[in-house]
XYZ file of C-alpha atoms in Angstrom:
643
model
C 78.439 118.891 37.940
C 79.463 115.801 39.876
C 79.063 115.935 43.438
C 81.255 113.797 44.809
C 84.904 116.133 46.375
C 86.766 113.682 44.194
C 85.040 115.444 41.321
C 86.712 115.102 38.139
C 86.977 117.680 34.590
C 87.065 115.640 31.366
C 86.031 118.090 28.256
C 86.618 115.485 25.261
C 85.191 117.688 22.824
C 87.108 120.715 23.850
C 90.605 118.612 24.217
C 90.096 117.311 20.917
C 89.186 120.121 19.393
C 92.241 121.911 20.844
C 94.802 119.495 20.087
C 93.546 119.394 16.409
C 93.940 123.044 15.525
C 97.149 123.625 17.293
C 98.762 120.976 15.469
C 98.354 120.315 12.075
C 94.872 119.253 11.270
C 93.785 122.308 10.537
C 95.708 121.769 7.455
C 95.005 117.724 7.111
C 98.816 117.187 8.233
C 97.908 113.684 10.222
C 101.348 112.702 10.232
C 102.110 115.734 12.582
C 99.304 114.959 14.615
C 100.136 111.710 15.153
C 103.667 112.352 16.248
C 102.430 115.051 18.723
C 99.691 112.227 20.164
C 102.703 109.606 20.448
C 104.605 112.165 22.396
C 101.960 113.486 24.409
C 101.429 109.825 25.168
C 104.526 109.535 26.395
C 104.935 112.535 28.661
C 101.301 111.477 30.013
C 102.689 107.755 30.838
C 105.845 109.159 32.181
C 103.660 111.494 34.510
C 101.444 108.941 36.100
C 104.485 106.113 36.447
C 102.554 103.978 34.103
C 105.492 103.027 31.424
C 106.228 99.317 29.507
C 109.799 99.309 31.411
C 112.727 99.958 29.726
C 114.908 98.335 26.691
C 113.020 95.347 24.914
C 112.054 94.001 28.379
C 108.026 94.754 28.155
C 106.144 95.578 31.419
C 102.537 95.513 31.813
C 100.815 98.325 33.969
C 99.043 98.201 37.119
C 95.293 98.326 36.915
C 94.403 101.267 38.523
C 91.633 101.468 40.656
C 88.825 103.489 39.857
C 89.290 105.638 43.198
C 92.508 106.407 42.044
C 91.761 107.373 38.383
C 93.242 110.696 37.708
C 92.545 113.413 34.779
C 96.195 112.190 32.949
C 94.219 108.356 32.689
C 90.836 109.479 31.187
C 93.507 111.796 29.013
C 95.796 108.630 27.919
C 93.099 106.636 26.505
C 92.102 109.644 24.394
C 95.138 110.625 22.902
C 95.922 106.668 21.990
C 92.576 106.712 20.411
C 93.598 109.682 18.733
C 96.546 108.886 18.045
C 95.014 105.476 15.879
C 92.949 107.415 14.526
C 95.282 109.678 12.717
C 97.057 107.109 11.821
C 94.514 105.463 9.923
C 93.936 108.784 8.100
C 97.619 109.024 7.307
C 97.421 105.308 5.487
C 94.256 106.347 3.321
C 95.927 109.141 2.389
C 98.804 107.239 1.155
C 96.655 104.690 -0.315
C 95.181 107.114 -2.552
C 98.577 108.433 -3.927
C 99.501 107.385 -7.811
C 102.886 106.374 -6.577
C 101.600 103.394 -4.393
C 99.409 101.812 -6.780
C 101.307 98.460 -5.894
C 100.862 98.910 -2.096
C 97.207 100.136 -1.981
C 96.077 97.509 -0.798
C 98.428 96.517 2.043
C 98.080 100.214 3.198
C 94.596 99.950 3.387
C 94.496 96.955 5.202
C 97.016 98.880 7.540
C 94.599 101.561 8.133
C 91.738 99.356 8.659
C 93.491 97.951 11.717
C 94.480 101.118 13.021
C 90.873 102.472 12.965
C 89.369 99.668 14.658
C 92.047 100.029 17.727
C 90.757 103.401 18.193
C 87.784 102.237 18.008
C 88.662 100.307 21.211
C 90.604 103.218 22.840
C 87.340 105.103 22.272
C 84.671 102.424 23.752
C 87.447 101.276 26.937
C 87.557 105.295 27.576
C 84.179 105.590 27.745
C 83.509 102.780 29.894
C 85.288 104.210 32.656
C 83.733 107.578 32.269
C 80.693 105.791 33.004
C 81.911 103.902 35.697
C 83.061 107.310 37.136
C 79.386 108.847 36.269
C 78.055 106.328 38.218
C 80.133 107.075 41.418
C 78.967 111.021 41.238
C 83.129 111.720 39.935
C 81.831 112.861 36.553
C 79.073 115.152 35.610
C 76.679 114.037 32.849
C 77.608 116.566 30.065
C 81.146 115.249 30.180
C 79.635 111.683 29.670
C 77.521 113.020 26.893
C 81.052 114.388 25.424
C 82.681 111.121 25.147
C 79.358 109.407 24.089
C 79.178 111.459 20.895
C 83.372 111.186 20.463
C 82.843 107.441 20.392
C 79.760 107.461 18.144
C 81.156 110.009 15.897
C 84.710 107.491 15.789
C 82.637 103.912 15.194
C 80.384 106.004 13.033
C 82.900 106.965 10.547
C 84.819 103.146 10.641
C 81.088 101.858 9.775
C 81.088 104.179 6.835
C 84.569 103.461 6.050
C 83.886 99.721 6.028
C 80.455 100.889 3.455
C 78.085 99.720 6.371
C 76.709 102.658 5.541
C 72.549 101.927 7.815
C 74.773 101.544 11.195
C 76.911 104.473 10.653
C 74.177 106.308 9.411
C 72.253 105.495 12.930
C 75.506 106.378 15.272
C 76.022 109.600 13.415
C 72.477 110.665 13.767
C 72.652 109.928 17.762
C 75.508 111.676 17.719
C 74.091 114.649 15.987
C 70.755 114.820 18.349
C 73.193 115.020 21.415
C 75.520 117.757 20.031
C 72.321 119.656 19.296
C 71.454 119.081 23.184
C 74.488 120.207 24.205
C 74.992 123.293 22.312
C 71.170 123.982 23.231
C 71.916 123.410 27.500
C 75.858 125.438 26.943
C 76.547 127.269 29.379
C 79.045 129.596 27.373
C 78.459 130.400 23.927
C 82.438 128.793 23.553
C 80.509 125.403 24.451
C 77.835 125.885 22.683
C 80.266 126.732 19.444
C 81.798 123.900 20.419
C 79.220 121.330 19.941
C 77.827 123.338 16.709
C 81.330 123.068 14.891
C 81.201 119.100 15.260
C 77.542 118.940 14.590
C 78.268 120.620 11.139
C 81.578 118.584 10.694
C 79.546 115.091 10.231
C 76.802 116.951 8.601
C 78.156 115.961 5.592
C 78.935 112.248 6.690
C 75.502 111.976 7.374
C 74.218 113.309 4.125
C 76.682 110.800 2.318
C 74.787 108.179 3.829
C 71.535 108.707 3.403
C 72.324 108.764 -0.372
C 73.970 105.860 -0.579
C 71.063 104.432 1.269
C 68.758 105.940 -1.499
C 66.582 108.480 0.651
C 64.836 110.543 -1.562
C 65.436 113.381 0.616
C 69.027 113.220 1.795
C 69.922 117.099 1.560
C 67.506 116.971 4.758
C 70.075 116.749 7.180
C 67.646 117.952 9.875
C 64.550 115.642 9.001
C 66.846 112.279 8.885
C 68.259 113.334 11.920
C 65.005 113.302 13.619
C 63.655 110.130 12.146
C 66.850 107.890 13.017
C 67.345 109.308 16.682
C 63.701 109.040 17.923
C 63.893 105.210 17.056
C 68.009 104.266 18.286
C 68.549 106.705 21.142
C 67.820 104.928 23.895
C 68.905 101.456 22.174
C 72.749 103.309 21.570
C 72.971 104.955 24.680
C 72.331 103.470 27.914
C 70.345 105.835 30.140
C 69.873 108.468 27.122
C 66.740 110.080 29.218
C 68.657 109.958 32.598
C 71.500 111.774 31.093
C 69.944 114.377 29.200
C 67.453 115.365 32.275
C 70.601 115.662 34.411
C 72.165 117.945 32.263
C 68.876 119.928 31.927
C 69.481 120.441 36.010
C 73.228 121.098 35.601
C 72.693 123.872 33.128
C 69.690 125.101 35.042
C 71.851 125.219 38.464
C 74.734 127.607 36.926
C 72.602 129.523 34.984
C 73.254 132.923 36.571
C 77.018 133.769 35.349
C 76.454 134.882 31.788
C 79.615 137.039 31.800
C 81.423 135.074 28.703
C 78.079 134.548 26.752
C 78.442 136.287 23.390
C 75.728 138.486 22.195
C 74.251 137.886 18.462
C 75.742 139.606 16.055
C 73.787 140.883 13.367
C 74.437 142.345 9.969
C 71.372 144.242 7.837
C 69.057 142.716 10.465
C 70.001 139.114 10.409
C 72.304 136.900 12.262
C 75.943 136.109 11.872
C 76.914 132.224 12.967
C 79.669 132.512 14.577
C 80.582 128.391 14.656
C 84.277 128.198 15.891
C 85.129 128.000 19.324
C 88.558 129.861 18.645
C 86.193 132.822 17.209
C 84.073 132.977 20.353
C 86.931 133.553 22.388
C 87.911 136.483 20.737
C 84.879 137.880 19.962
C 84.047 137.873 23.707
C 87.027 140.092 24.200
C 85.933 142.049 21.746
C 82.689 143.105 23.387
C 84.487 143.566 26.505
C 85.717 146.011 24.598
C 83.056 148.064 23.118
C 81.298 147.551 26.887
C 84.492 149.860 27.990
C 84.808 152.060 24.917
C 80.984 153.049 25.601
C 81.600 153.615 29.220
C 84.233 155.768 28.745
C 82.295 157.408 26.133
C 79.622 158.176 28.929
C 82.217 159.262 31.264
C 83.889 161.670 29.122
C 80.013 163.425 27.791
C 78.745 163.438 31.359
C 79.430 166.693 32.864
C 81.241 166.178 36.743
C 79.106 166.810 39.889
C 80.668 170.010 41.681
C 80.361 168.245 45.324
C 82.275 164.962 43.743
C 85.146 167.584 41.650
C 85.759 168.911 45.145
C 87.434 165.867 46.921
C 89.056 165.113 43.743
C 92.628 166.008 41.750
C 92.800 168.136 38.747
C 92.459 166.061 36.256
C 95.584 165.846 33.760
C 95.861 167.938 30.364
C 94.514 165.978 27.844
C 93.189 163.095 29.892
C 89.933 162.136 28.621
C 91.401 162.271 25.291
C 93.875 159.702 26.163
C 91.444 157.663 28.002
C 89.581 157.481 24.733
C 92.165 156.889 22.121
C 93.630 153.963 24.817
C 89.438 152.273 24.979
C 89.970 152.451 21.043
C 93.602 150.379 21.366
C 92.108 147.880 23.239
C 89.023 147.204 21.186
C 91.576 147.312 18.000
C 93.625 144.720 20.071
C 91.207 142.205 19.892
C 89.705 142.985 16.619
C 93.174 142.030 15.337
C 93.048 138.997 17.294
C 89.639 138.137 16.263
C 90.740 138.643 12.000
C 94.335 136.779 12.256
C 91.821 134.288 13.864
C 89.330 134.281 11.504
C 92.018 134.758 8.169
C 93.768 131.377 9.518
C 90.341 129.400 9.661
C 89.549 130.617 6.030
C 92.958 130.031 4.664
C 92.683 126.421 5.810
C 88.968 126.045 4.526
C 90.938 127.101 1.618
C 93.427 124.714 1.644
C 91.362 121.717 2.246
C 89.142 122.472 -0.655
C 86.189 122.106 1.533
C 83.039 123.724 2.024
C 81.370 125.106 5.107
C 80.107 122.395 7.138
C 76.614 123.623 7.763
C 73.775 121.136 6.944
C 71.504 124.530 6.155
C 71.724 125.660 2.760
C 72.319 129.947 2.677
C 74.175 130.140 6.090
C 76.693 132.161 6.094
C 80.311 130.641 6.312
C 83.609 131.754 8.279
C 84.523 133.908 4.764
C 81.361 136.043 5.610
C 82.817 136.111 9.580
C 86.267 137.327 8.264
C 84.781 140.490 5.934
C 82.338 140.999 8.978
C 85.231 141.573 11.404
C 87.347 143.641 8.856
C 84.366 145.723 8.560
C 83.986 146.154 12.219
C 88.280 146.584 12.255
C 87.955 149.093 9.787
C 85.545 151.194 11.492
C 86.760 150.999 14.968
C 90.214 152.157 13.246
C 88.693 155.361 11.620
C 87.013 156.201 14.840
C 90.608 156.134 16.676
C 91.961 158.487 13.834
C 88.742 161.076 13.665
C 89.216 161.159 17.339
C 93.059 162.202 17.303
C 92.273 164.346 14.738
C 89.457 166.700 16.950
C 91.513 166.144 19.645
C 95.050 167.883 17.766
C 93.088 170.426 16.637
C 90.942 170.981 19.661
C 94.439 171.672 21.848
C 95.635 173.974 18.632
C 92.926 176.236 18.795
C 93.026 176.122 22.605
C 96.493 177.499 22.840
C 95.573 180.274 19.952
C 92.959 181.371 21.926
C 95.590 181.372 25.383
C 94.645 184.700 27.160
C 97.260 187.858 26.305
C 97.584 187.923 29.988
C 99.326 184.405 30.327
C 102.657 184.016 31.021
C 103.028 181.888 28.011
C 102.214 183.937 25.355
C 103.655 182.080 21.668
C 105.677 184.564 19.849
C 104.333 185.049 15.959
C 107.186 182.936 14.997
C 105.924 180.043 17.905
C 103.095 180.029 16.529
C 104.145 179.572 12.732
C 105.859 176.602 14.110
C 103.351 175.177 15.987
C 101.303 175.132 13.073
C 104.053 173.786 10.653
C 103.712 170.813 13.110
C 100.469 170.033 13.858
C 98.728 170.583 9.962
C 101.280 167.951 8.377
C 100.259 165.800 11.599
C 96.578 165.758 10.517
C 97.154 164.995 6.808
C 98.587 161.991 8.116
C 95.718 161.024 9.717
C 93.683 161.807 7.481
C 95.969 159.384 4.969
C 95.054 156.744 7.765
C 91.379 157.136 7.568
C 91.305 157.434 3.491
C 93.322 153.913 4.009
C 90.849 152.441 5.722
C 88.067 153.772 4.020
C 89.229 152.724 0.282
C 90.039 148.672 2.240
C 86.943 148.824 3.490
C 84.781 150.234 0.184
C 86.429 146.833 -1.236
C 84.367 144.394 1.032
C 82.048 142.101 -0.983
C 79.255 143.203 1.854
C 79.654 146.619 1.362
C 79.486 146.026 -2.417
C 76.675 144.179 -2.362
C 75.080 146.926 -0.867
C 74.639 149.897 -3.048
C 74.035 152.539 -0.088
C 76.522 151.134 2.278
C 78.774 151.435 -0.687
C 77.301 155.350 -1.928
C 77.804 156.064 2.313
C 81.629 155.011 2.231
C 82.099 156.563 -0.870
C 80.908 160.245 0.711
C 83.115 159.408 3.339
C 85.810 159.256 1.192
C 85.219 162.620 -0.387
C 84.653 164.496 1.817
C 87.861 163.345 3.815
C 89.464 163.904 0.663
C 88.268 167.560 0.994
C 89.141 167.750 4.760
C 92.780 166.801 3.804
C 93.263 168.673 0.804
C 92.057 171.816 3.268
C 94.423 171.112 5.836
C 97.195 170.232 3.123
C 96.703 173.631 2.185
C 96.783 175.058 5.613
C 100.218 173.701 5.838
C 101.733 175.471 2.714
C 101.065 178.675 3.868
C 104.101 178.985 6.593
C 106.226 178.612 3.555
C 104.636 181.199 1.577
C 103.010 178.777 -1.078
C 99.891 180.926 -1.807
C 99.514 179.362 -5.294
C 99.696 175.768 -4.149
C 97.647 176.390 -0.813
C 95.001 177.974 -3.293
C 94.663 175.192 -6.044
C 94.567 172.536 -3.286
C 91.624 174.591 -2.141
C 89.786 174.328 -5.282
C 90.708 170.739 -5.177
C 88.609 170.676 -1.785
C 85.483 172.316 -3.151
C 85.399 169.841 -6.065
C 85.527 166.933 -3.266
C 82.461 168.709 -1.324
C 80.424 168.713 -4.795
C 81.096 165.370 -4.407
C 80.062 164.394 -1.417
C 76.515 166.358 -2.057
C 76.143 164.856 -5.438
C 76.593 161.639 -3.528
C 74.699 161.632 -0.444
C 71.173 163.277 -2.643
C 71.317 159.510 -4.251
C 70.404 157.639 -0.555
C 67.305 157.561 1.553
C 68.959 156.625 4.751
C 72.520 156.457 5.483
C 73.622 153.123 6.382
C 76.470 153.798 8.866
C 74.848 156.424 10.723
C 72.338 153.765 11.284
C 74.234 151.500 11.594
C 76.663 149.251 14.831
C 79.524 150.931 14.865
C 78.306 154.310 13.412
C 81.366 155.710 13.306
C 81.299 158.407 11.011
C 78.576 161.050 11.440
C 78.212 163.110 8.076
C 75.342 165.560 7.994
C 74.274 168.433 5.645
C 75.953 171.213 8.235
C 79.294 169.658 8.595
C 79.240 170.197 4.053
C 78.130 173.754 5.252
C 80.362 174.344 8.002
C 83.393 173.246 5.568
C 82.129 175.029 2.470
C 82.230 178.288 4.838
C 85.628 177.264 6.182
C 86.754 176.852 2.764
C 85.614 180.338 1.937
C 86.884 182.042 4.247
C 90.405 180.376 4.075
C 90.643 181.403 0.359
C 89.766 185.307 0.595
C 92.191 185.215 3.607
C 94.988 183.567 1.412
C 94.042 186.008 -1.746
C 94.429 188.753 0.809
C 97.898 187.322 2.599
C 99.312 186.466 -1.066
C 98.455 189.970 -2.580
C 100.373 192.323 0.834
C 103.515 189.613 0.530
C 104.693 189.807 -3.186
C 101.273 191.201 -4.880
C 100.246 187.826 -6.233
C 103.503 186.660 -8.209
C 103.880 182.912 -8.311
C 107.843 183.962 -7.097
C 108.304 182.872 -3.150
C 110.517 184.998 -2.739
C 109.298 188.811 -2.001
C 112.711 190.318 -2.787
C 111.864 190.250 -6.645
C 108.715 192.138 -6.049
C 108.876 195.684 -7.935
C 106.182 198.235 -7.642
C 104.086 199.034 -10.979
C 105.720 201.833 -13.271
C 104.657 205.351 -11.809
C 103.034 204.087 -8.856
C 104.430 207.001 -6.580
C 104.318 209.281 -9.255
C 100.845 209.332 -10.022
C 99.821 210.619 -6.663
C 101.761 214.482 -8.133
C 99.530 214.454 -10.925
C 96.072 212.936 -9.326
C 93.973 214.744 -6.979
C 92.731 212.204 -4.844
C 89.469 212.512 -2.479
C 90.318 211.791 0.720
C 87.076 212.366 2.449
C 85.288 210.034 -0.002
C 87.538 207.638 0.468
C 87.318 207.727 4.447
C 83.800 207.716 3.910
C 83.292 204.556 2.001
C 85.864 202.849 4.264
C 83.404 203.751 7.127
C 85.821 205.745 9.128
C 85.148 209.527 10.508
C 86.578 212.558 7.898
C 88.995 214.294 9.514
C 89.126 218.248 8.529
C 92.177 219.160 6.872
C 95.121 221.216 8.535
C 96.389 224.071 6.934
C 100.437 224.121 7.421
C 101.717 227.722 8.070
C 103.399 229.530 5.128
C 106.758 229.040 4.506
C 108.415 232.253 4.891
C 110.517 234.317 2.207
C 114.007 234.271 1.631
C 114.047 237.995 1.280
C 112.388 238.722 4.497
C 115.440 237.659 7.021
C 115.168 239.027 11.012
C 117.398 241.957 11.730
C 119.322 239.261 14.549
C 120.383 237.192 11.173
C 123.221 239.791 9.890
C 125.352 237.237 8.329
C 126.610 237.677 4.723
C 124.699 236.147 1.933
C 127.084 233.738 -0.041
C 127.350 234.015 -4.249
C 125.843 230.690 -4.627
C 123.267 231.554 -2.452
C 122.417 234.569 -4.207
C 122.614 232.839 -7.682
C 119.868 230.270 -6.698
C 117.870 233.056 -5.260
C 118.147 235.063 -8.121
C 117.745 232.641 -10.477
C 115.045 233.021 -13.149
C 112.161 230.893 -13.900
C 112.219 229.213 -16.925
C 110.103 230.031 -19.417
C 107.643 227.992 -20.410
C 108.095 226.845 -24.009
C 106.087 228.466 -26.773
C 104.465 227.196 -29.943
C 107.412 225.934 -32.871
C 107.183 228.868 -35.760
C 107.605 226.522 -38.109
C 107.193 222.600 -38.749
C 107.135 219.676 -40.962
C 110.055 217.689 -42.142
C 113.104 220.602 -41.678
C 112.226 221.459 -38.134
C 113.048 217.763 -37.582
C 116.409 217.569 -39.378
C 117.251 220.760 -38.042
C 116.834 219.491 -35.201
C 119.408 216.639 -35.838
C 122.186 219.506 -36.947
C 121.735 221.707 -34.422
C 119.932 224.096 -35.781
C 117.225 225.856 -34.056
């Protein structure tokens, strides 16, 4: 940086950029950028007292002396050059338009003027950051900024005007020192910076060379190199002194790396990331995951007894929320970072443009979107799975709540309970079966047959999960039948899942950054058993409520004809029966017998009633003997009385 205390901060690059995306170039609209440069002109001259007067009376500014030069006068002469510039852009545009066929050429001429004046806004701006360099106000790798803004500027009027040697030379200087700078940047915003221009006349330069005839003009790289080791130190003055004093700028504040991104890589190679909007947000996205894994740490770590001592009980449910809140905030920017990234692709999109990388293969900003939805995606089912143990960890917890407790749940509490919490987790599960059918649609996971074969698993066997749970939840209502087919429906999911994880070697996600959804061969066991078990206990629940009728209601249920009076007529064996259910015979207990009705005590002297003596007395009935006769007149007579 400069050393003088009058120091002053003139990003070119980085204004320019700025001013461009936020208002309407992203989208080619030059004639809103060129009414947001007048205005900002304006407010800039109205700021430093530097108007033309007022009405039609015109009134020349001050010179200002180069003590007093401010940020707002390096700023002026950039957005008039912009501003010029834009317009010129606007006039070609309208040139080129069927409907002004008659005024092409006037409009043309129109433009041509208009690009040369920014040409002079460009080279009068960057005479006074040199003048400033020179008195220590201005560090060199601003000075290198505006060089390559004004090379870039007369480069592209040269090739306008179809001299197409010169502008092939200032674009190629222009190039080398963008590919200094982003090598010596100090943040990896910087260095996107100067690699999103360096692409962005990639193609100018290209253009050239083939209209020069080089055989090899796809070589972006090799031209380059020939044309700057010859004109470098011809196009700018003091090209060595400059670049060796950035060299000891960069080497100086080398020690904060805090907003440096790290490379991101995908199947083991790297992912460009060449947008300074992108870096920004990306940054804040590994903030994140720095968090999310130290909270991670804190919550597996067990606590120190002599540190637990000093402290508070911690609050019910804490670490959970800790967690699911690390997962918000690395969500938060991953949305950030994908409207971001869907914006720069919808207006790649729009300008019918390619990328702007000179190497053939790179990957592009649509390959940066579907990386970050990937990444979206997965940090969105970990959130989920994660509420999910954590609902069902704090169920189970309060079913297992000591009888002791003072707050015991009642049968009927806990019926409730559970009618709330299992329709909770289907929904969650619906979440994660969202993200994991958008994400099985990503052309990098379908390009990849076992990333694809891993998400696929995933999905069945959260399919089973959720049909198990689904079934769970039917069973407070008594829907045995339902509860039991959605079971079946589970098991057919955890085929599935076996079927397809026995077709991959290695499994992609767990291997993977983020893995973020751990499937081994005991969680299918564990689940198979679960499943088990819940459908015997079901069978077993259905059968005691209404003996397995497909009626809810247990009203209707009627025992089986002679079902209490088969136990007169069968002798059952009691003992065997205790013995196969592996309980202790019990010896039988012979009741006294009854005594007779003849035998009364002497004390009992009341009279004996008729009735009472009638049913006493009363006769046994014979038992019936064998008919004398048969055949066809025992049955009639039979009919007529007859005996």
């Amino acid at each position: 940086m400069a050393d003088s205390p009058n120091a002053l901060t003139f990003r070119a690059l980085q204004l320019v950029n700025e001013q461009r995306s936020l208002y309407g170039l992203r989208y080619h609209d030059h004639e809103r950028y060129r009414k947001h440069c007048a205005n900002r002109t304006h407010r800039i001259r109205s700021t430093l007292k530097v108007t033309h007067g007022r009405g039609r009376e015109f009134k020349k500014p001050p010179i200002v002396p180069q003590d007093k030069i401010q940020d707002g006068h390096l700023q002026l002469l950039l957005f008039q050059a912009e501003r010029a510039w834009s317009y010129a852009q606007e006039l070609l545009s309208l040139a080129a338009l069927p409907t002004n066929d008659s005024k092409a050429s006037a409009l043309r001429h129109n433009a041509t003027g208009r690009f040369r004046r920014a040409v002079h806004w460009a080279t009068q701006l960057l005479s006074q950051c040199q003048a400033l360099y020179d008195a220590g106000r201005l560090g060199a790798a601003h000075v290198l900024e505006m060089t390559t803004y004004t090379l870039i500027l007369n480069g592209r009027f040269l090739r306008y005007r179809d001299d197409y040697e010169d502008a092939l030379i200032q674009l190629s200087v222009a190039r080398v020192i963008l590919d200094e700078l982003a090598e010596r940047a100090e943040t990896s915003r910087d260095q996107a910076l100067a690699t999103y221009f360096a692409d962005e006349i990639g193609p100018e330069i290209r253009h050239c060379a083939h209209q020069l005839g080089h055989a090899k003009a796809y070589d972006v790289d090799n031209i380059v190199r020939e044309q700057s080791a010859q004109h470098c130190a011809q196009i700018v003055d003091g090209y060595d002194t400059l670049i060796q004093k950035l060299r000891n700028e960069v080497g100086a504040d080398s020690g904060d790396n805090q907003r440096k991104l790290r490379p991101l890589l995908w199947e083991g190679e790297p992912v460009p990331v060449r947008n300074p909007e992108l870096v920004d947000v990306l940054v804040k996205v590994q903030e994140g995951e720095v968090k999310l894994k130290e909270e991670s740490t804190e919550v597996s770590t067990p606590p120190q007894p002599n540190q637990e001592k000093k402290k508070r009980r911690p609050a019910k449910g804490g670490k959970s929320k800790r967690g699911v809140a690390a997962y918000d905030n690395i969500l938060l920017a991953l949305s950030d970072a994908e409207d971001v990234a869907r914006k720069l692709v919808e207006a790649q999109n729009a300008s019918g443009s390619s990328s702007g990388s000179s190497a053939p293969g790179v990957r592009d900003v649509h390959f940066v979107h579907i990386f970050i939805v990937y990444h979206l995606l997965a940090r969105r089912i970990q959130r989920d799975s994660l509420l999910v143990s954590t609902i069902l960890a704090q169920s189970a917890q309060a079913s297992r709540r000591p009888p002791g407790s003072k707050t015991v749940p009642s049968k009927s509490q806990k019926e409730a309970v559970d009618a709330r919490i299992y329709p909770a987790v289907v929904k969650l599960f619906d979440t994660i079966l969202q993200s994991l059918n958008q994400m099985r649609t990503l052309s990098i996971v379908d390009e990849s047959p076992d990333l694809a074969a891993a998400v696929d698993s995933r999905v069945s066997f959260t399919n089973a999960r959720r049909c198990r749970y689904l079934a769970l939840a039917y069973v407070p209502v008594k829907r045995y039948g339902e509860a039991l087919t959605l079971l079946q429906r589970s098991n057919i999911h955890l085929r599935e899942v076996r079927s397809v994880l026995s077709t991959i070697d290695t499994d992609p996600i767990m291997n993977g950054d983020p893995a973020f959804f751990p499937l081994t061969g005991e969680d299918l066991d564990q689940l198979d058993k679960e499943l088990i078990e819940d459908s015997n206990r079901l069978k077993n629940d259905w059968f005691a409520y209404n003996g397995g009728s497909l009626s809810v209601d247990n009203k209707e249920y009627k025992k089986p004809l002679f079902f209490d009076i088969a136990l007169n007529y069968v002798q059952l064996d009691m003992d065997r029966l205790q013995e196969r259910a592996g309980k202790p015979s019990q010896p039988a207990v012979l009741a006294p017998a009854p005594m007779r009705a003849t035998e009364e005590s002497p004390a009992d002297k009341r009279p004996v009633t008729k009735a009472k003596v009638e049913e006493i007395q009363r006769p046994e009935t014979p038992e019936p003997g064998a008919p004398a006769k048969g055949g066809l007149s025992t049955l009639l007579g039979g009919w007529w009385g007859r005996r």
